[in-house]
Short mmCIF file of N, CA and C in Angstrom, two decimals:
data_model
loop_
_atom_site.label_atom_id
_atom_site.label_comp_id
_atom_site.label_asym_id
_atom_site.label_seq_id
_atom_site.Cartn_x
_atom_site.Cartn_y
_atom_site.Cartn_z
N UNK W 1 1.32 -53.39 60.84
CA UNK W 1 1.90 -54.45 60.05
C UNK W 1 1.60 -54.16 58.58
N UNK W 2 2.66 -54.13 57.76
CA UNK W 2 2.45 -53.87 56.33
C UNK W 2 1.96 -55.14 55.62
N UNK W 3 1.64 -54.98 54.36
CA UNK W 3 1.04 -56.08 53.57
C UNK W 3 1.97 -57.30 53.50
N UNK W 4 3.26 -57.07 53.25
CA UNK W 4 4.22 -58.18 53.13
C UNK W 4 4.37 -58.92 54.46
N UNK W 5 4.41 -58.17 55.55
CA UNK W 5 4.52 -58.80 56.87
C UNK W 5 3.28 -59.64 57.18
N UNK W 6 2.11 -59.12 56.78
CA UNK W 6 0.86 -59.86 57.00
C UNK W 6 0.84 -61.15 56.18
N UNK W 7 1.32 -61.09 54.93
CA UNK W 7 1.38 -62.29 54.09
C UNK W 7 2.31 -63.33 54.70
N UNK W 8 3.47 -62.88 55.18
CA UNK W 8 4.43 -63.80 55.79
C UNK W 8 3.84 -64.42 57.06
N UNK W 9 3.14 -63.62 57.84
CA UNK W 9 2.52 -64.12 59.07
C UNK W 9 1.46 -65.17 58.74
N UNK W 10 0.67 -64.94 57.71
CA UNK W 10 -0.36 -65.91 57.28
C UNK W 10 0.29 -67.21 56.81
N UNK W 11 1.33 -67.09 55.99
CA UNK W 11 2.03 -68.28 55.49
C UNK W 11 2.61 -69.08 56.65
N UNK W 12 3.20 -68.39 57.63
CA UNK W 12 3.78 -69.08 58.78
C UNK W 12 2.71 -69.74 59.64
N UNK W 13 1.53 -69.13 59.76
CA UNK W 13 0.43 -69.76 60.51
C UNK W 13 0.01 -71.06 59.84
N UNK W 14 -0.05 -71.05 58.51
CA UNK W 14 -0.41 -72.27 57.77
C UNK W 14 0.65 -73.34 57.99
N UNK W 15 1.92 -72.96 57.89
CA UNK W 15 3.00 -73.93 58.10
C UNK W 15 2.99 -74.49 59.52
N UNK W 16 2.79 -73.62 60.51
CA UNK W 16 2.76 -74.07 61.91
C UNK W 16 1.60 -75.03 62.14
N UNK W 17 0.42 -74.69 61.60
CA UNK W 17 -0.74 -75.56 61.77
C UNK W 17 -0.49 -76.91 61.11
N UNK W 18 0.06 -76.90 59.90
CA UNK W 18 0.34 -78.15 59.19
C UNK W 18 1.35 -79.00 59.95
N UNK W 19 2.39 -78.37 60.46
CA UNK W 19 3.42 -79.12 61.19
C UNK W 19 2.81 -79.80 62.42
N UNK W 20 1.97 -79.09 63.15
CA UNK W 20 1.33 -79.68 64.33
C UNK W 20 0.42 -80.84 63.94
N UNK W 21 -0.38 -80.64 62.91
CA UNK W 21 -1.29 -81.71 62.47
C UNK W 21 -0.54 -82.91 61.92
N UNK W 22 0.51 -82.69 61.14
CA UNK W 22 1.31 -83.80 60.61
C UNK W 22 1.90 -84.60 61.77
N UNK W 23 2.38 -83.89 62.80
CA UNK W 23 2.98 -84.57 63.95
C UNK W 23 1.93 -85.34 64.75
N UNK W 24 0.74 -84.75 64.89
CA UNK W 24 -0.33 -85.38 65.68
C UNK W 24 -0.94 -86.60 65.00
N UNK W 25 -1.31 -86.44 63.73
CA UNK W 25 -2.09 -87.49 63.09
C UNK W 25 -1.47 -88.06 61.84
N UNK W 26 -0.29 -87.58 61.48
CA UNK W 26 0.39 -88.08 60.30
C UNK W 26 0.04 -87.29 59.05
N UNK W 27 0.91 -87.35 58.08
CA UNK W 27 0.74 -86.58 56.84
C UNK W 27 -0.50 -87.03 56.07
N UNK W 28 -0.62 -88.34 55.85
CA UNK W 28 -1.71 -88.87 55.02
C UNK W 28 -3.08 -88.56 55.60
N UNK W 29 -3.21 -88.60 56.92
CA UNK W 29 -4.51 -88.40 57.56
C UNK W 29 -4.91 -86.93 57.63
N UNK W 30 -3.97 -86.03 57.42
CA UNK W 30 -4.25 -84.60 57.53
C UNK W 30 -4.81 -84.08 56.21
N UNK W 31 -5.87 -83.28 56.31
CA UNK W 31 -6.48 -82.69 55.12
C UNK W 31 -6.18 -81.19 55.06
N UNK W 32 -6.32 -80.64 53.88
CA UNK W 32 -6.15 -79.20 53.71
C UNK W 32 -7.19 -78.46 54.55
N UNK W 33 -8.40 -78.99 54.62
CA UNK W 33 -9.45 -78.36 55.42
C UNK W 33 -9.05 -78.27 56.90
N UNK W 34 -8.43 -79.33 57.41
CA UNK W 34 -7.97 -79.32 58.80
C UNK W 34 -6.87 -78.28 59.00
N UNK W 35 -5.98 -78.18 58.04
CA UNK W 35 -4.89 -77.21 58.13
C UNK W 35 -5.45 -75.80 58.15
N UNK W 36 -6.37 -75.50 57.24
CA UNK W 36 -6.92 -74.14 57.17
C UNK W 36 -7.72 -73.81 58.43
N UNK W 37 -8.44 -74.79 58.95
CA UNK W 37 -9.19 -74.55 60.19
C UNK W 37 -8.25 -74.24 61.35
N UNK W 38 -7.20 -75.05 61.48
CA UNK W 38 -6.23 -74.84 62.57
C UNK W 38 -5.48 -73.52 62.42
N UNK W 39 -5.24 -73.11 61.18
CA UNK W 39 -4.53 -71.85 60.93
C UNK W 39 -5.45 -70.64 61.00
N UNK W 40 -6.76 -70.89 60.96
CA UNK W 40 -7.71 -69.78 60.99
C UNK W 40 -7.77 -68.99 59.70
N UNK W 41 -7.62 -69.73 58.57
CA UNK W 41 -7.69 -69.08 57.26
C UNK W 41 -8.68 -69.83 56.37
N UNK W 42 -9.14 -69.15 55.34
CA UNK W 42 -10.04 -69.77 54.38
C UNK W 42 -9.27 -70.73 53.48
N UNK W 43 -9.98 -71.70 52.93
CA UNK W 43 -9.34 -72.68 52.05
C UNK W 43 -8.67 -71.99 50.85
N UNK W 44 -9.33 -70.97 50.31
CA UNK W 44 -8.76 -70.22 49.19
C UNK W 44 -7.45 -69.54 49.56
N UNK W 45 -7.35 -69.10 50.81
CA UNK W 45 -6.11 -68.47 51.28
C UNK W 45 -4.97 -69.48 51.27
N UNK W 46 -5.26 -70.71 51.68
CA UNK W 46 -4.26 -71.78 51.64
C UNK W 46 -3.66 -71.88 50.24
N UNK W 47 -4.54 -71.90 49.23
CA UNK W 47 -4.10 -72.10 47.85
C UNK W 47 -3.43 -70.86 47.25
N UNK W 48 -3.52 -69.73 47.94
CA UNK W 48 -2.74 -68.55 47.54
C UNK W 48 -1.26 -68.75 47.86
N UNK W 49 -0.98 -69.61 48.84
CA UNK W 49 0.39 -69.82 49.30
C UNK W 49 0.98 -71.17 48.88
N UNK W 50 0.13 -72.19 48.78
CA UNK W 50 0.59 -73.54 48.48
C UNK W 50 -0.34 -74.19 47.47
N UNK W 51 0.24 -74.97 46.55
CA UNK W 51 -0.57 -75.66 45.54
C UNK W 51 -1.24 -76.89 46.12
N UNK W 52 -0.52 -77.59 46.99
CA UNK W 52 -1.01 -78.86 47.54
C UNK W 52 -0.50 -79.03 48.97
N UNK W 53 -1.04 -80.04 49.62
CA UNK W 53 -0.56 -80.43 50.95
C UNK W 53 0.90 -80.88 50.86
N UNK W 54 1.26 -81.54 49.76
CA UNK W 54 2.64 -81.99 49.55
C UNK W 54 3.60 -80.81 49.47
N UNK W 55 3.13 -79.71 48.89
CA UNK W 55 3.92 -78.49 48.80
C UNK W 55 4.26 -77.97 50.20
N UNK W 56 3.30 -78.06 51.11
CA UNK W 56 3.51 -77.65 52.50
C UNK W 56 4.58 -78.54 53.14
N UNK W 57 4.45 -79.85 52.94
CA UNK W 57 5.43 -80.76 53.53
C UNK W 57 6.83 -80.49 52.97
N UNK W 58 6.93 -80.21 51.68
CA UNK W 58 8.22 -79.88 51.09
C UNK W 58 8.83 -78.65 51.72
N UNK W 59 8.02 -77.65 51.95
CA UNK W 59 8.50 -76.41 52.59
C UNK W 59 8.96 -76.70 54.02
N UNK W 60 8.21 -77.52 54.74
CA UNK W 60 8.60 -77.88 56.11
C UNK W 60 9.90 -78.67 56.13
N UNK W 61 10.06 -79.60 55.18
CA UNK W 61 11.31 -80.37 55.10
C UNK W 61 12.50 -79.44 54.90
N UNK W 62 12.32 -78.45 54.03
CA UNK W 62 13.41 -77.49 53.77
C UNK W 62 13.73 -76.67 55.02
N UNK W 63 12.68 -76.26 55.74
CA UNK W 63 12.90 -75.47 56.96
C UNK W 63 13.64 -76.28 58.01
N UNK W 64 13.30 -77.56 58.13
CA UNK W 64 14.00 -78.43 59.09
C UNK W 64 15.47 -78.55 58.69
N UNK W 65 15.73 -78.73 57.40
CA UNK W 65 17.11 -78.86 56.92
C UNK W 65 17.89 -77.58 57.19
N UNK W 66 17.27 -76.43 56.98
CA UNK W 66 17.94 -75.16 57.24
C UNK W 66 18.25 -75.02 58.72
N UNK W 67 17.30 -75.40 59.58
CA UNK W 67 17.55 -75.38 61.02
C UNK W 67 18.73 -76.27 61.39
N UNK W 68 18.79 -77.45 60.78
CA UNK W 68 19.90 -78.36 61.04
C UNK W 68 21.23 -77.75 60.60
N UNK W 69 21.23 -77.07 59.45
CA UNK W 69 22.45 -76.41 58.98
C UNK W 69 22.89 -75.32 59.95
N UNK W 70 21.92 -74.52 60.39
CA UNK W 70 22.25 -73.44 61.33
C UNK W 70 22.84 -74.02 62.61
N UNK W 71 22.27 -75.11 63.10
CA UNK W 71 22.78 -75.74 64.32
C UNK W 71 24.14 -76.38 64.11
N UNK W 72 24.43 -76.82 62.89
CA UNK W 72 25.70 -77.48 62.59
C UNK W 72 26.89 -76.57 62.85
N UNK W 73 26.73 -75.29 62.54
CA UNK W 73 27.85 -74.36 62.72
C UNK W 73 28.21 -74.14 64.19
N UNK W 74 27.28 -74.46 65.09
CA UNK W 74 27.54 -74.30 66.51
C UNK W 74 28.13 -75.54 67.16
N UNK W 75 28.33 -76.58 66.36
CA UNK W 75 28.89 -77.83 66.88
C UNK W 75 30.37 -77.91 66.51
N UNK W 76 31.13 -78.66 67.30
CA UNK W 76 32.55 -78.81 66.96
C UNK W 76 32.73 -79.72 65.74
N UNK W 77 33.84 -79.55 65.04
CA UNK W 77 34.13 -80.39 63.89
C UNK W 77 34.46 -81.80 64.34
N UNK W 78 34.70 -82.69 63.43
CA UNK W 78 34.77 -82.47 61.99
C UNK W 78 33.36 -82.28 61.40
N UNK W 79 33.30 -81.45 60.37
CA UNK W 79 32.02 -81.08 59.78
C UNK W 79 31.60 -81.98 58.62
N UNK W 80 32.56 -82.51 57.88
CA UNK W 80 32.22 -83.32 56.71
C UNK W 80 31.31 -84.50 57.07
N UNK W 81 31.63 -85.32 58.10
CA UNK W 81 30.75 -86.45 58.41
C UNK W 81 29.35 -86.01 58.85
N UNK W 82 29.28 -84.91 59.59
CA UNK W 82 27.97 -84.40 60.03
C UNK W 82 27.15 -83.92 58.84
N UNK W 83 27.82 -83.23 57.93
CA UNK W 83 27.16 -82.70 56.74
C UNK W 83 26.66 -83.86 55.87
N UNK W 84 27.50 -84.89 55.71
CA UNK W 84 27.11 -86.04 54.90
C UNK W 84 25.90 -86.75 55.51
N UNK W 85 25.89 -86.90 56.81
CA UNK W 85 24.74 -87.52 57.48
C UNK W 85 23.48 -86.69 57.27
N UNK W 86 23.63 -85.36 57.34
CA UNK W 86 22.50 -84.47 57.16
C UNK W 86 21.92 -84.56 55.74
N UNK W 87 22.78 -84.54 54.71
CA UNK W 87 22.26 -84.60 53.34
C UNK W 87 21.63 -85.96 53.04
N UNK W 88 22.18 -87.03 53.61
CA UNK W 88 21.59 -88.36 53.42
C UNK W 88 20.20 -88.41 54.05
N UNK W 89 20.07 -87.92 55.27
CA UNK W 89 18.78 -87.90 55.96
C UNK W 89 17.79 -87.02 55.22
N UNK W 90 18.23 -85.85 54.80
CA UNK W 90 17.36 -84.93 54.06
C UNK W 90 16.89 -85.58 52.76
N UNK W 91 17.82 -86.16 52.02
CA UNK W 91 17.47 -86.80 50.75
C UNK W 91 16.51 -87.95 50.93
N UNK W 92 16.74 -88.78 51.96
CA UNK W 92 15.83 -89.90 52.21
C UNK W 92 14.43 -89.42 52.59
N UNK W 93 14.36 -88.37 53.40
CA UNK W 93 13.04 -87.88 53.82
C UNK W 93 12.30 -87.20 52.68
N UNK W 94 13.02 -86.50 51.82
CA UNK W 94 12.37 -85.81 50.70
C UNK W 94 11.99 -86.77 49.58
N UNK W 95 12.67 -87.88 49.47
CA UNK W 95 12.44 -88.81 48.36
C UNK W 95 11.25 -89.72 48.59
N UNK W 96 10.60 -89.58 49.72
CA UNK W 96 9.44 -90.42 50.01
C UNK W 96 8.39 -90.26 48.90
N UNK W 97 8.32 -89.06 48.35
CA UNK W 97 7.33 -88.80 47.32
C UNK W 97 8.00 -88.11 46.13
N UNK W 98 8.25 -88.88 45.07
CA UNK W 98 8.88 -88.36 43.86
C UNK W 98 8.09 -87.18 43.30
N UNK W 99 6.77 -87.27 43.33
CA UNK W 99 5.91 -86.21 42.80
C UNK W 99 6.09 -84.92 43.58
N UNK W 100 6.30 -85.05 44.90
CA UNK W 100 6.48 -83.86 45.73
C UNK W 100 7.74 -83.10 45.32
N UNK W 101 8.82 -83.83 45.06
CA UNK W 101 10.05 -83.17 44.63
C UNK W 101 9.87 -82.51 43.27
N UNK W 102 9.17 -83.16 42.39
CA UNK W 102 8.89 -82.58 41.08
C UNK W 102 8.07 -81.30 41.25
N UNK W 103 7.05 -81.35 42.11
CA UNK W 103 6.25 -80.15 42.39
C UNK W 103 7.11 -79.04 43.00
N UNK W 104 8.05 -79.43 43.83
CA UNK W 104 8.94 -78.45 44.46
C UNK W 104 9.76 -77.71 43.40
N UNK W 105 10.31 -78.46 42.46
CA UNK W 105 11.09 -77.83 41.38
C UNK W 105 10.19 -76.96 40.52
N UNK W 106 9.03 -77.48 40.15
CA UNK W 106 8.10 -76.69 39.35
C UNK W 106 7.68 -75.43 40.09
N UNK W 107 7.44 -75.58 41.39
CA UNK W 107 7.05 -74.43 42.21
C UNK W 107 8.12 -73.36 42.26
N UNK W 108 9.38 -73.81 42.33
CA UNK W 108 10.49 -72.85 42.37
C UNK W 108 10.56 -72.02 41.11
N UNK W 109 10.18 -72.62 39.99
CA UNK W 109 10.36 -71.96 38.70
C UNK W 109 9.05 -71.46 38.08
N UNK W 110 7.95 -71.56 38.82
CA UNK W 110 6.63 -71.27 38.25
C UNK W 110 6.45 -69.83 37.79
N UNK W 111 6.95 -68.89 38.55
CA UNK W 111 6.80 -67.48 38.18
C UNK W 111 7.88 -66.66 38.86
N UNK W 112 7.95 -65.40 38.52
CA UNK W 112 9.01 -64.54 39.04
C UNK W 112 8.99 -64.45 40.56
N UNK W 113 7.79 -64.42 41.16
CA UNK W 113 7.70 -64.34 42.62
C UNK W 113 8.30 -65.59 43.25
N UNK W 114 7.96 -66.77 42.70
CA UNK W 114 8.51 -68.02 43.23
C UNK W 114 10.02 -68.09 43.03
N UNK W 115 10.48 -67.63 41.88
CA UNK W 115 11.93 -67.62 41.63
C UNK W 115 12.63 -66.75 42.66
N UNK W 116 12.06 -65.58 42.93
CA UNK W 116 12.66 -64.68 43.92
C UNK W 116 12.65 -65.30 45.31
N UNK W 117 11.54 -65.95 45.69
CA UNK W 117 11.47 -66.62 46.99
C UNK W 117 12.50 -67.74 47.08
N UNK W 118 12.60 -68.52 46.00
CA UNK W 118 13.58 -69.62 45.98
C UNK W 118 14.99 -69.08 46.06
N UNK W 119 15.25 -68.00 45.34
CA UNK W 119 16.57 -67.37 45.36
C UNK W 119 16.90 -66.90 46.77
N UNK W 120 15.94 -66.26 47.43
CA UNK W 120 16.17 -65.80 48.80
C UNK W 120 16.46 -66.99 49.72
N UNK W 121 15.70 -68.07 49.54
CA UNK W 121 15.91 -69.26 50.36
C UNK W 121 17.29 -69.86 50.17
N UNK W 122 17.73 -69.95 48.91
CA UNK W 122 19.05 -70.51 48.65
C UNK W 122 20.16 -69.56 49.09
N UNK W 123 19.93 -68.26 49.00
CA UNK W 123 20.92 -67.31 49.52
C UNK W 123 21.05 -67.46 51.03
N UNK W 124 19.93 -67.71 51.69
CA UNK W 124 19.97 -67.94 53.13
C UNK W 124 20.75 -69.21 53.45
N UNK W 125 20.53 -70.26 52.67
CA UNK W 125 21.27 -71.51 52.87
C UNK W 125 22.76 -71.27 52.66
N UNK W 126 23.10 -70.55 51.60
CA UNK W 126 24.52 -70.25 51.33
C UNK W 126 25.12 -69.48 52.49
N UNK W 127 24.39 -68.47 52.97
CA UNK W 127 24.87 -67.69 54.12
C UNK W 127 25.03 -68.55 55.37
N UNK W 128 24.20 -69.59 55.50
CA UNK W 128 24.30 -70.50 56.65
C UNK W 128 25.45 -71.48 56.50
N UNK W 129 25.82 -71.80 55.26
CA UNK W 129 26.93 -72.74 55.02
C UNK W 129 28.30 -72.10 55.19
N UNK W 130 28.41 -70.84 54.85
CA UNK W 130 29.71 -70.16 54.88
C UNK W 130 30.40 -70.31 56.23
N UNK W 131 29.72 -70.04 57.37
CA UNK W 131 30.42 -70.19 58.66
C UNK W 131 30.89 -71.61 58.94
N UNK W 132 30.16 -72.60 58.44
CA UNK W 132 30.57 -73.99 58.63
C UNK W 132 31.89 -74.26 57.90
N UNK W 133 31.95 -73.82 56.64
CA UNK W 133 33.18 -74.01 55.88
C UNK W 133 34.33 -73.18 56.46
N UNK W 134 34.03 -71.98 56.95
CA UNK W 134 35.07 -71.16 57.57
C UNK W 134 35.62 -71.83 58.82
N UNK W 135 34.73 -72.37 59.66
CA UNK W 135 35.20 -73.06 60.87
C UNK W 135 36.02 -74.29 60.50
N UNK W 136 35.58 -75.01 59.46
CA UNK W 136 36.34 -76.16 59.00
C UNK W 136 37.72 -75.77 58.48
N UNK W 137 37.80 -74.60 57.86
CA UNK W 137 39.10 -74.09 57.40
C UNK W 137 39.97 -73.71 58.60
N UNK W 138 39.38 -73.08 59.59
CA UNK W 138 40.13 -72.66 60.78
C UNK W 138 40.67 -73.84 61.56
N UNK W 139 39.92 -74.95 61.57
CA UNK W 139 40.37 -76.13 62.32
C UNK W 139 41.28 -77.03 61.49
N UNK W 140 41.47 -76.69 60.22
CA UNK W 140 42.34 -77.48 59.36
C UNK W 140 41.65 -78.63 58.66
N UNK W 141 40.33 -78.72 58.77
CA UNK W 141 39.61 -79.80 58.10
C UNK W 141 39.50 -79.56 56.59
N UNK W 142 39.23 -78.30 56.21
CA UNK W 142 39.03 -77.95 54.81
C UNK W 142 40.19 -77.10 54.29
N UNK W 143 40.45 -77.22 53.00
CA UNK W 143 41.49 -76.43 52.37
C UNK W 143 41.18 -74.93 52.48
N UNK W 144 42.21 -74.14 52.51
CA UNK W 144 42.02 -72.69 52.53
C UNK W 144 42.25 -72.09 51.15
N UNK W 145 42.52 -72.95 50.17
CA UNK W 145 42.76 -72.44 48.81
C UNK W 145 41.46 -72.11 48.08
N UNK W 146 40.35 -72.58 48.61
CA UNK W 146 39.04 -72.28 48.04
C UNK W 146 38.28 -71.46 49.08
N UNK W 147 37.78 -70.29 48.72
CA UNK W 147 37.03 -69.48 49.69
C UNK W 147 35.78 -70.21 50.19
N UNK W 148 35.44 -70.00 51.45
CA UNK W 148 34.27 -70.64 52.05
C UNK W 148 33.00 -70.29 51.28
N UNK W 149 32.89 -69.08 50.78
CA UNK W 149 31.71 -68.69 50.01
C UNK W 149 31.60 -69.51 48.72
N UNK W 150 32.72 -69.77 48.08
CA UNK W 150 32.71 -70.60 46.87
C UNK W 150 32.28 -72.02 47.21
N UNK W 151 32.77 -72.56 48.32
CA UNK W 151 32.35 -73.90 48.76
C UNK W 151 30.85 -73.94 48.97
N UNK W 152 30.30 -72.90 49.60
CA UNK W 152 28.87 -72.85 49.88
C UNK W 152 28.06 -72.80 48.59
N UNK W 153 28.52 -72.02 47.62
CA UNK W 153 27.84 -71.95 46.33
C UNK W 153 27.86 -73.31 45.62
N UNK W 154 29.00 -73.95 45.63
CA UNK W 154 29.13 -75.24 44.95
C UNK W 154 28.26 -76.30 45.64
N UNK W 155 28.22 -76.28 46.97
CA UNK W 155 27.37 -77.24 47.70
C UNK W 155 25.90 -77.07 47.31
N UNK W 156 25.47 -75.83 47.17
CA UNK W 156 24.09 -75.56 46.78
C UNK W 156 23.83 -76.02 45.35
N UNK W 157 24.80 -75.80 44.47
CA UNK W 157 24.67 -76.25 43.08
C UNK W 157 24.60 -77.77 42.99
N UNK W 158 25.38 -78.44 43.82
CA UNK W 158 25.35 -79.90 43.85
C UNK W 158 23.96 -80.38 44.26
N UNK W 159 23.43 -79.79 45.31
CA UNK W 159 22.10 -80.18 45.79
C UNK W 159 21.05 -80.01 44.69
N UNK W 160 21.03 -78.85 44.06
CA UNK W 160 20.04 -78.60 43.00
C UNK W 160 20.23 -79.54 41.82
N UNK W 161 21.46 -79.79 41.43
CA UNK W 161 21.74 -80.68 40.31
C UNK W 161 21.31 -82.10 40.58
N UNK W 162 21.62 -82.60 41.77
CA UNK W 162 21.23 -83.96 42.13
C UNK W 162 19.71 -84.07 42.18
N UNK W 163 19.06 -83.06 42.75
CA UNK W 163 17.60 -83.09 42.82
C UNK W 163 16.99 -83.14 41.42
N UNK W 164 17.49 -82.34 40.52
CA UNK W 164 16.97 -82.33 39.16
C UNK W 164 17.22 -83.66 38.45
N UNK W 165 18.43 -84.19 38.56
CA UNK W 165 18.75 -85.50 37.95
C UNK W 165 17.86 -86.60 38.50
N UNK W 166 17.64 -86.59 39.80
CA UNK W 166 16.84 -87.65 40.43
C UNK W 166 15.38 -87.56 39.98
N UNK W 167 14.83 -86.36 39.97
CA UNK W 167 13.43 -86.18 39.56
C UNK W 167 13.23 -86.57 38.10
N UNK W 168 14.22 -86.29 37.27
CA UNK W 168 14.11 -86.62 35.84
C UNK W 168 14.35 -88.11 35.58
N UNK W 169 14.77 -88.84 36.59
CA UNK W 169 14.97 -90.27 36.44
C UNK W 169 16.29 -90.63 35.78
N UNK W 170 17.24 -89.70 35.78
CA UNK W 170 18.54 -89.96 35.16
C UNK W 170 19.30 -91.01 35.95
N UNK W 171 19.06 -91.05 37.26
CA UNK W 171 19.71 -92.05 38.09
C UNK W 171 18.65 -92.91 38.78
N UNK W 172 18.98 -94.15 39.01
CA UNK W 172 18.04 -95.07 39.67
C UNK W 172 18.32 -95.17 41.17
N UNK W 173 19.46 -94.63 41.62
CA UNK W 173 19.76 -94.65 43.04
C UNK W 173 18.77 -93.76 43.79
N UNK W 174 18.64 -93.98 45.09
CA UNK W 174 17.74 -93.15 45.88
C UNK W 174 18.29 -91.72 45.92
N UNK W 175 17.40 -90.77 46.19
CA UNK W 175 17.81 -89.37 46.28
C UNK W 175 18.85 -89.19 47.38
N UNK W 176 18.62 -89.81 48.53
CA UNK W 176 19.58 -89.72 49.64
C UNK W 176 20.94 -90.29 49.26
N UNK W 177 20.96 -91.44 48.56
CA UNK W 177 22.22 -92.05 48.15
C UNK W 177 22.95 -91.17 47.13
N UNK W 178 22.18 -90.57 46.21
CA UNK W 178 22.80 -89.69 45.21
C UNK W 178 23.39 -88.44 45.86
N UNK W 179 22.66 -87.86 46.81
CA UNK W 179 23.20 -86.70 47.53
C UNK W 179 24.47 -87.09 48.28
N UNK W 180 24.41 -88.22 48.96
CA UNK W 180 25.56 -88.68 49.73
C UNK W 180 26.78 -88.87 48.83
N UNK W 181 26.62 -89.58 47.72
CA UNK W 181 27.73 -89.82 46.80
C UNK W 181 28.29 -88.50 46.25
N UNK W 182 27.41 -87.62 45.83
CA UNK W 182 27.86 -86.35 45.24
C UNK W 182 28.61 -85.50 46.27
N UNK W 183 28.12 -85.48 47.50
CA UNK W 183 28.80 -84.68 48.53
C UNK W 183 30.07 -85.36 49.03
N UNK W 184 30.15 -86.69 48.95
CA UNK W 184 31.41 -87.36 49.27
C UNK W 184 32.49 -86.92 48.29
N UNK W 185 32.14 -86.84 47.01
CA UNK W 185 33.09 -86.39 45.99
C UNK W 185 33.47 -84.93 46.26
N UNK W 186 32.48 -84.11 46.59
CA UNK W 186 32.73 -82.69 46.91
C UNK W 186 33.71 -82.57 48.07
N UNK W 187 33.47 -83.31 49.15
CA UNK W 187 34.34 -83.20 50.32
C UNK W 187 35.74 -83.73 50.05
N UNK W 188 35.86 -84.74 49.16
CA UNK W 188 37.19 -85.21 48.77
C UNK W 188 38.00 -84.05 48.16
N UNK W 189 37.31 -83.17 47.47
CA UNK W 189 37.98 -82.04 46.83
C UNK W 189 38.36 -80.91 47.77
N UNK W 190 37.66 -80.80 48.91
CA UNK W 190 37.96 -79.66 49.79
C UNK W 190 38.62 -80.06 51.09
N UNK W 191 38.66 -81.37 51.39
CA UNK W 191 39.33 -81.79 52.63
C UNK W 191 40.82 -81.50 52.52
N UNK W 192 41.37 -81.00 53.61
CA UNK W 192 42.80 -80.72 53.63
C UNK W 192 43.56 -82.03 53.71
N UNK W 193 44.51 -82.19 52.84
CA UNK W 193 45.25 -83.45 52.76
C UNK W 193 46.49 -83.40 53.62
#
């Protein structure tokens, strides 16, 4: 196992341990010490990968959302209502802690390594969205005048923009409501009339 594979394996052990502990005893009751013990790593190792326990929860929320996106492409259409329900649920769950979202944005932009990781993550999301938009085009739900890849890029830009606006306090609506409204407008533009 090379160095990068070992780092990824360590990060995944921490995430797996945290997910189990959060499910067992709840987020608030779980400590970083418990996570590191369950993962079999030193406390310092934890902080090499995550700034805070909230950072871990943010990463887990994103992984759950990505899993939901991947599963969405295997379901029959219509896709717009399913997608809208997913972004509303994701937004509501992530908005529980305003500080966590702010930390997530700061973490994405903290240094070149984080930017590259974030870029890879969003590229993966885009790659996961393309088949959904393609299937929607094939079934006649979405317009074919806009390429599925362009739709996926715009959807990702909407998500990032809404997250930034919400964290900055530009809007008073909940994060889930803002995502829902923004994606409703997006789908109005791509639904086949």
